[in-house]
Short mmCIF file of C-alpha atoms in Angstrom, two decimals:
data_model
loop_
_atom_site.label_atom_id
_atom_site.label_comp_id
_atom_site.label_asym_id
_atom_site.label_seq_id
_atom_site.Cartn_x
_atom_site.Cartn_y
_atom_site.Cartn_z
CA MET A 225 267.50 209.24 59.94
CA ALA A 226 264.08 209.00 61.53
CA GLU A 227 262.34 205.69 61.33
CA LYS A 228 259.59 205.77 58.80
CA LYS A 229 256.23 205.15 60.41
CA THR A 230 253.70 203.15 58.47
CA LYS A 231 250.00 203.47 59.17
CA LYS A 232 248.46 200.39 60.73
CA LYS A 233 246.24 198.59 58.25
CA ASP A 234 242.51 199.17 58.67
CA ILE A 235 240.76 195.86 59.00
CA HIS A 236 237.26 196.75 60.23
CA PHE A 237 234.87 198.31 57.78
CA GLN A 238 231.27 199.22 57.32
CA LYS A 239 229.83 199.19 53.82
CA VAL A 240 226.71 201.24 53.33
CA GLY A 241 225.38 201.21 49.80
CA GLY A 242 228.60 199.57 48.69
CA VAL A 243 230.75 202.41 50.03
CA LYS A 244 233.44 201.08 52.37
CA LYS A 245 234.56 203.08 55.42
CA PRO A 246 236.96 202.02 58.20
CA ILE A 247 235.42 201.69 61.67
CA PRO A 248 236.89 200.83 65.10
CA ASP A 249 236.86 197.14 66.08
CA PRO A 250 233.19 196.65 66.88
CA PHE A 251 233.22 192.99 67.77
CA LYS A 252 233.30 191.21 71.04
CA LYS A 253 233.43 187.55 70.22
CA LYS A 254 231.01 185.21 71.95
CA ASP A 255 232.88 181.91 72.48
CA MET B 113 194.63 169.16 38.60
CA PRO B 114 194.49 172.61 40.23
CA THR B 115 191.34 173.81 41.95
CA ARG B 116 190.06 176.69 39.85
CA PHE B 117 188.53 179.76 41.41
CA LYS B 118 187.54 181.43 38.17
CA ASN B 119 185.74 184.25 39.94
CA GLY B 120 188.58 184.88 42.33
CA LEU B 121 189.31 184.24 45.99
CA ASN B 122 189.02 186.77 48.79
CA ASN B 123 189.80 186.91 52.51
CA SER B 124 188.19 190.27 53.31
CA ALA B 125 184.99 190.99 55.22
CA PRO B 126 182.04 191.96 52.98
CA SER B 127 182.23 195.55 54.20
CA ASP B 128 185.98 195.93 53.68
CA ASP B 129 187.40 198.22 51.02
CA LEU B 130 188.99 195.29 49.21
CA SER B 131 185.99 192.97 49.56
CA GLU B 132 185.57 192.64 45.78
CA LEU B 133 189.26 191.98 45.13
CA ILE B 134 189.65 188.72 43.19
CA ILE B 135 192.94 187.80 44.83
CA LEU B 136 193.83 187.45 48.52
CA ASP B 137 194.31 190.82 50.19
CA PRO B 138 198.10 191.39 50.18
CA THR B 139 197.80 194.14 52.80
CA LYS B 140 196.80 191.72 55.56
CA VAL B 141 200.48 191.30 56.38
CA HIS B 142 203.64 193.34 56.04
CA SER B 143 205.96 191.00 54.20
CA TYR B 144 209.51 190.82 52.83
CA PHE B 145 210.75 188.13 50.48
CA ASN B 146 214.15 188.05 48.82
CA ASP B 147 214.98 185.14 46.54
CA PHE B 148 218.35 186.67 45.69
CA ASP B 149 217.77 186.60 41.97
CA THR B 150 218.94 190.18 42.33
CA TYR B 151 221.18 191.90 44.86
CA THR B 152 221.33 195.61 45.58
CA ALA B 153 224.22 196.71 47.78
CA ALA B 154 222.36 199.86 48.80
CA ASP B 155 219.76 197.74 50.61
CA TRP B 156 222.29 196.58 53.22
CA THR B 157 224.60 197.84 55.92
CA ILE B 158 227.50 195.39 55.96
CA THR B 159 229.95 195.18 58.83
CA THR B 160 233.11 193.38 57.85
CA THR B 161 236.56 192.59 59.19
CA GLU B 162 239.35 191.93 56.72
CA ALA B 163 242.52 191.07 58.60
CA GLY B 164 243.54 188.51 56.00
CA ALA B 165 245.31 189.00 52.73
CA GLY B 166 242.24 189.95 50.70
CA SER B 167 238.76 191.34 51.18
CA ALA B 168 235.34 189.96 51.95
CA THR B 169 233.00 189.74 49.00
CA GLU B 170 229.27 189.50 48.63
CA ALA B 171 227.72 188.79 45.25
CA LEU B 172 225.13 186.76 43.41
CA THR B 173 226.44 183.40 42.29
CA ASP B 174 225.36 181.03 39.54
CA ALA B 175 222.98 178.63 41.26
CA ASP B 176 219.42 177.47 40.77
CA GLY B 177 216.97 179.42 42.89
CA GLY B 178 219.03 182.60 43.15
CA VAL B 179 221.82 182.65 45.73
CA LEU B 180 223.78 185.38 47.49
CA LEU B 181 227.32 184.16 48.17
CA ILE B 182 229.20 185.75 51.07
CA THR B 183 232.93 185.03 51.17
CA ASN B 184 235.07 186.19 54.07
CA ASP B 185 238.66 187.31 54.01
CA ASP B 186 240.99 184.57 55.24
CA ALA B 187 242.16 185.51 58.76
CA ASP B 188 240.67 183.92 61.86
CA ASN B 189 237.64 185.93 63.03
CA ASP B 190 237.28 187.76 59.72
CA ARG B 191 233.60 188.30 59.12
CA ASP B 192 230.85 189.76 56.97
CA PHE B 193 227.50 190.62 58.53
CA PHE B 194 224.41 192.08 56.88
CA ASN B 195 221.66 194.31 58.29
CA LYS B 196 218.93 195.35 55.88
CA VAL B 197 218.76 199.13 55.82
CA GLY B 198 215.62 200.23 57.67
CA GLU B 199 214.41 198.36 60.76
CA SER B 200 210.83 197.56 59.80
CA PHE B 201 209.49 194.69 61.91
CA LEU B 202 208.22 195.49 65.43
CA MET B 203 206.98 192.51 67.41
CA ALA B 204 203.65 193.36 68.99
CA SER B 205 201.08 191.53 71.08
CA GLY B 206 198.17 190.40 68.96
CA LYS B 207 200.21 190.43 65.74
CA LYS B 208 201.49 187.11 64.47
CA ALA B 209 204.88 187.05 62.76
CA TRP B 210 206.76 184.57 60.59
CA PHE B 211 210.38 184.17 59.48
CA LYS B 212 211.94 181.58 57.18
CA ALA B 213 215.32 181.37 55.47
CA ARG B 214 217.30 178.81 53.48
CA PHE B 215 221.07 178.93 53.51
CA LYS B 216 224.27 176.92 53.94
CA VAL B 217 227.77 177.51 55.25
CA SER B 218 230.99 176.01 53.94
CA ASP B 219 232.22 174.89 57.38
CA ALA B 220 229.70 173.95 60.05
CA THR B 221 232.23 173.79 62.89
CA GLN B 222 234.92 176.39 62.20
CA SER B 223 232.52 179.30 61.87
CA ASP B 224 230.08 181.52 63.71
CA PHE B 225 226.92 182.68 61.98
CA VAL B 226 223.57 184.35 62.59
CA MET B 227 220.30 184.35 60.68
CA GLY B 228 217.13 186.09 61.76
CA LEU B 229 215.76 189.43 62.92
CA GLN B 230 217.95 191.76 64.97
CA ILE B 231 218.40 195.42 65.64
CA THR B 232 220.95 197.07 63.38
CA ASP B 233 224.19 196.31 65.14
CA THR B 234 227.88 196.00 64.38
CA THR B 235 228.09 193.04 66.79
CA PRO B 236 225.46 190.59 65.55
CA LEU B 237 227.11 187.69 67.40
CA ASP B 238 226.63 189.65 70.63
CA VAL B 239 223.46 191.54 69.81
CA THR B 240 221.11 192.81 72.53
CA ASP B 241 217.75 192.51 70.76
CA GLY B 242 216.41 190.07 68.24
CA ILE B 243 214.83 186.74 67.36
CA PHE B 244 217.46 184.74 65.57
CA PHE B 245 219.35 181.52 64.97
CA GLN B 246 223.05 181.48 65.86
CA LYS B 247 225.88 178.99 65.64
CA ASP B 248 229.09 179.51 67.59
CA ASP B 249 232.62 178.62 66.59
CA GLY B 250 233.89 175.23 67.72
CA ASP B 251 230.69 173.22 67.42
CA ALA B 252 228.06 172.57 64.78
CA ASN B 253 225.12 173.19 67.09
CA LEU B 254 222.43 175.63 66.06
CA ASP B 255 220.96 177.76 68.85
CA PHE B 256 217.80 179.89 68.86
CA TYR B 257 217.38 183.16 70.78
CA VAL B 258 214.53 185.46 71.73
CA GLU B 259 216.36 188.42 73.22
CA LYS B 260 215.42 191.82 74.59
CA ASN B 261 217.73 194.39 76.14
CA ASN B 262 220.56 191.87 76.39
CA THR B 263 218.51 189.25 78.23
CA ALA B 264 217.69 186.15 76.23
CA THR B 265 215.47 183.14 76.33
CA SER B 266 217.23 180.48 74.31
CA ALA B 267 217.18 176.93 73.06
CA THR B 268 220.62 175.48 72.46
CA ALA B 269 221.70 172.70 70.12
CA ILE B 270 218.31 172.48 68.43
CA THR B 271 219.96 170.77 65.47
CA THR B 272 223.37 169.99 64.03
CA VAL B 273 224.53 171.94 61.00
CA SER B 274 226.51 170.13 58.28
CA ASP B 275 229.24 171.47 56.00
CA ASP B 276 228.04 172.87 52.70
CA THR B 277 224.49 171.56 53.21
CA TYR B 278 221.43 173.76 52.86
CA LEU B 279 219.03 174.01 55.76
CA THR B 280 215.87 175.98 56.33
CA VAL B 281 215.26 177.74 59.62
CA ALA B 282 211.96 179.32 60.59
CA PHE B 283 210.13 180.80 63.53
CA TYR B 284 206.54 181.76 64.23
CA TYR B 285 205.41 184.22 66.90
CA ASN B 286 201.78 183.51 67.72
CA GLY B 287 201.09 187.07 68.80
CA ASP B 288 200.61 185.92 72.36
CA ASP B 289 202.80 183.68 74.48
CA LYS B 290 205.27 181.69 72.38
CA VAL B 291 207.75 181.67 69.54
CA GLU B 292 207.91 178.31 67.80
CA TYR B 293 211.07 177.35 65.95
CA PHE B 294 211.55 175.01 63.02
CA VAL B 295 214.44 173.47 61.09
CA ASP B 296 213.96 171.85 57.69
CA ASN B 297 210.21 172.19 58.03
CA VAL B 298 210.02 170.35 61.36
CA LYS B 299 208.86 172.10 64.52
CA LEU B 300 211.51 171.53 67.16
CA GLY B 301 210.10 173.51 70.06
CA ALA B 302 208.84 176.82 71.36
CA LEU B 303 210.19 179.57 73.61
CA ALA B 304 208.23 181.79 75.97
CA THR B 305 207.90 185.45 75.11
CA THR B 306 209.40 186.67 78.38
CA ASN B 307 212.17 188.40 76.46
CA LEU B 308 210.32 189.14 73.23
CA PRO B 309 211.97 192.25 71.73
CA ASP B 310 208.85 194.38 71.48
CA ASP B 311 210.24 197.83 72.23
CA GLU B 312 212.18 198.50 69.04
CA GLU B 313 211.98 197.56 65.40
CA LEU B 314 214.09 194.72 64.05
CA THR B 315 215.60 194.11 60.64
CA ILE B 316 216.83 191.15 58.63
CA SER B 317 220.27 190.18 59.90
CA PHE B 318 222.69 187.47 58.83
CA GLY B 319 226.34 186.75 58.21
CA ILE B 320 229.33 184.57 58.96
CA GLN B 321 232.61 184.79 60.88
CA ASN B 322 235.64 182.54 60.33
CA GLY B 323 236.49 180.11 63.13
CA GLU B 324 240.00 179.61 61.80
CA ALA B 325 242.35 181.33 59.37
CA VAL B 326 240.52 180.05 56.30
CA ALA B 327 237.97 182.01 54.27
CA LYS B 328 234.50 180.67 55.06
CA THR B 329 231.39 181.19 52.98
CA MET B 330 227.66 181.53 53.53
CA SER B 331 225.21 180.98 50.68
CA VAL B 332 221.74 182.47 51.16
CA ASP B 333 218.98 181.11 48.95
CA TYR B 334 216.02 183.09 50.29
CA ILE B 335 214.68 185.03 53.27
CA PHE B 336 210.99 185.55 54.05
CA VAL B 337 209.52 187.68 56.83
CA ALA B 338 205.89 188.56 57.48
CA LYS B 339 203.89 190.18 60.26
CA GLU B 340 200.22 190.88 60.67
CA ARG B 341 199.26 194.51 60.30
#
């Protein structure tokens, strides 16, 4: 039986006018 | 006792179109003031990361003065950053500009935050253009940047931020050769305008990033921006 693949959780979003859409990781942390 | 100008008060030249106006001419500056008695989601582009168990939230909270409460999700480096829709402040020689904001953060050390004017950007902690205050994770030092095309003039550790304690930050561009910066109504210094971002419009930009796997908050009381027309 084939292993069931689960979609990786989206964690980066952009909300425009309250509408939430996934986006690629935009951040490059400045430490 | 107030001084009473019963016939009005005017700052126009006698030949100006508003010379007979009985209040000060509001068109002398382009201004924005948000006391956060109200909050309209459509006014903002919000970039958020929610690697924790929940979601970031942004909402008005019950507090005197009107306060927008931003609460991150609870993983390390989760964040919530705001850009006002519509970049509408272009720094220009000969035009003075002012910025002032009052806010607090729940954790002054285990957080990154920005407050000021920036281009619309999904990486406000690593923005290329703006005039803004920033605090980095791991210390409580507030830094101030005047940055253009990824080159910045900066003043570091201008003050120390405290946990859950409101502070006001402000800057004033004199339209010529310097940008003065203030904290809690005290002028702390001035930066040269070598890297003044004067080739693209800026917008109001602020937000917070967790410095550890605990949900951090930012509370924004008000933001004021003005620029001479």
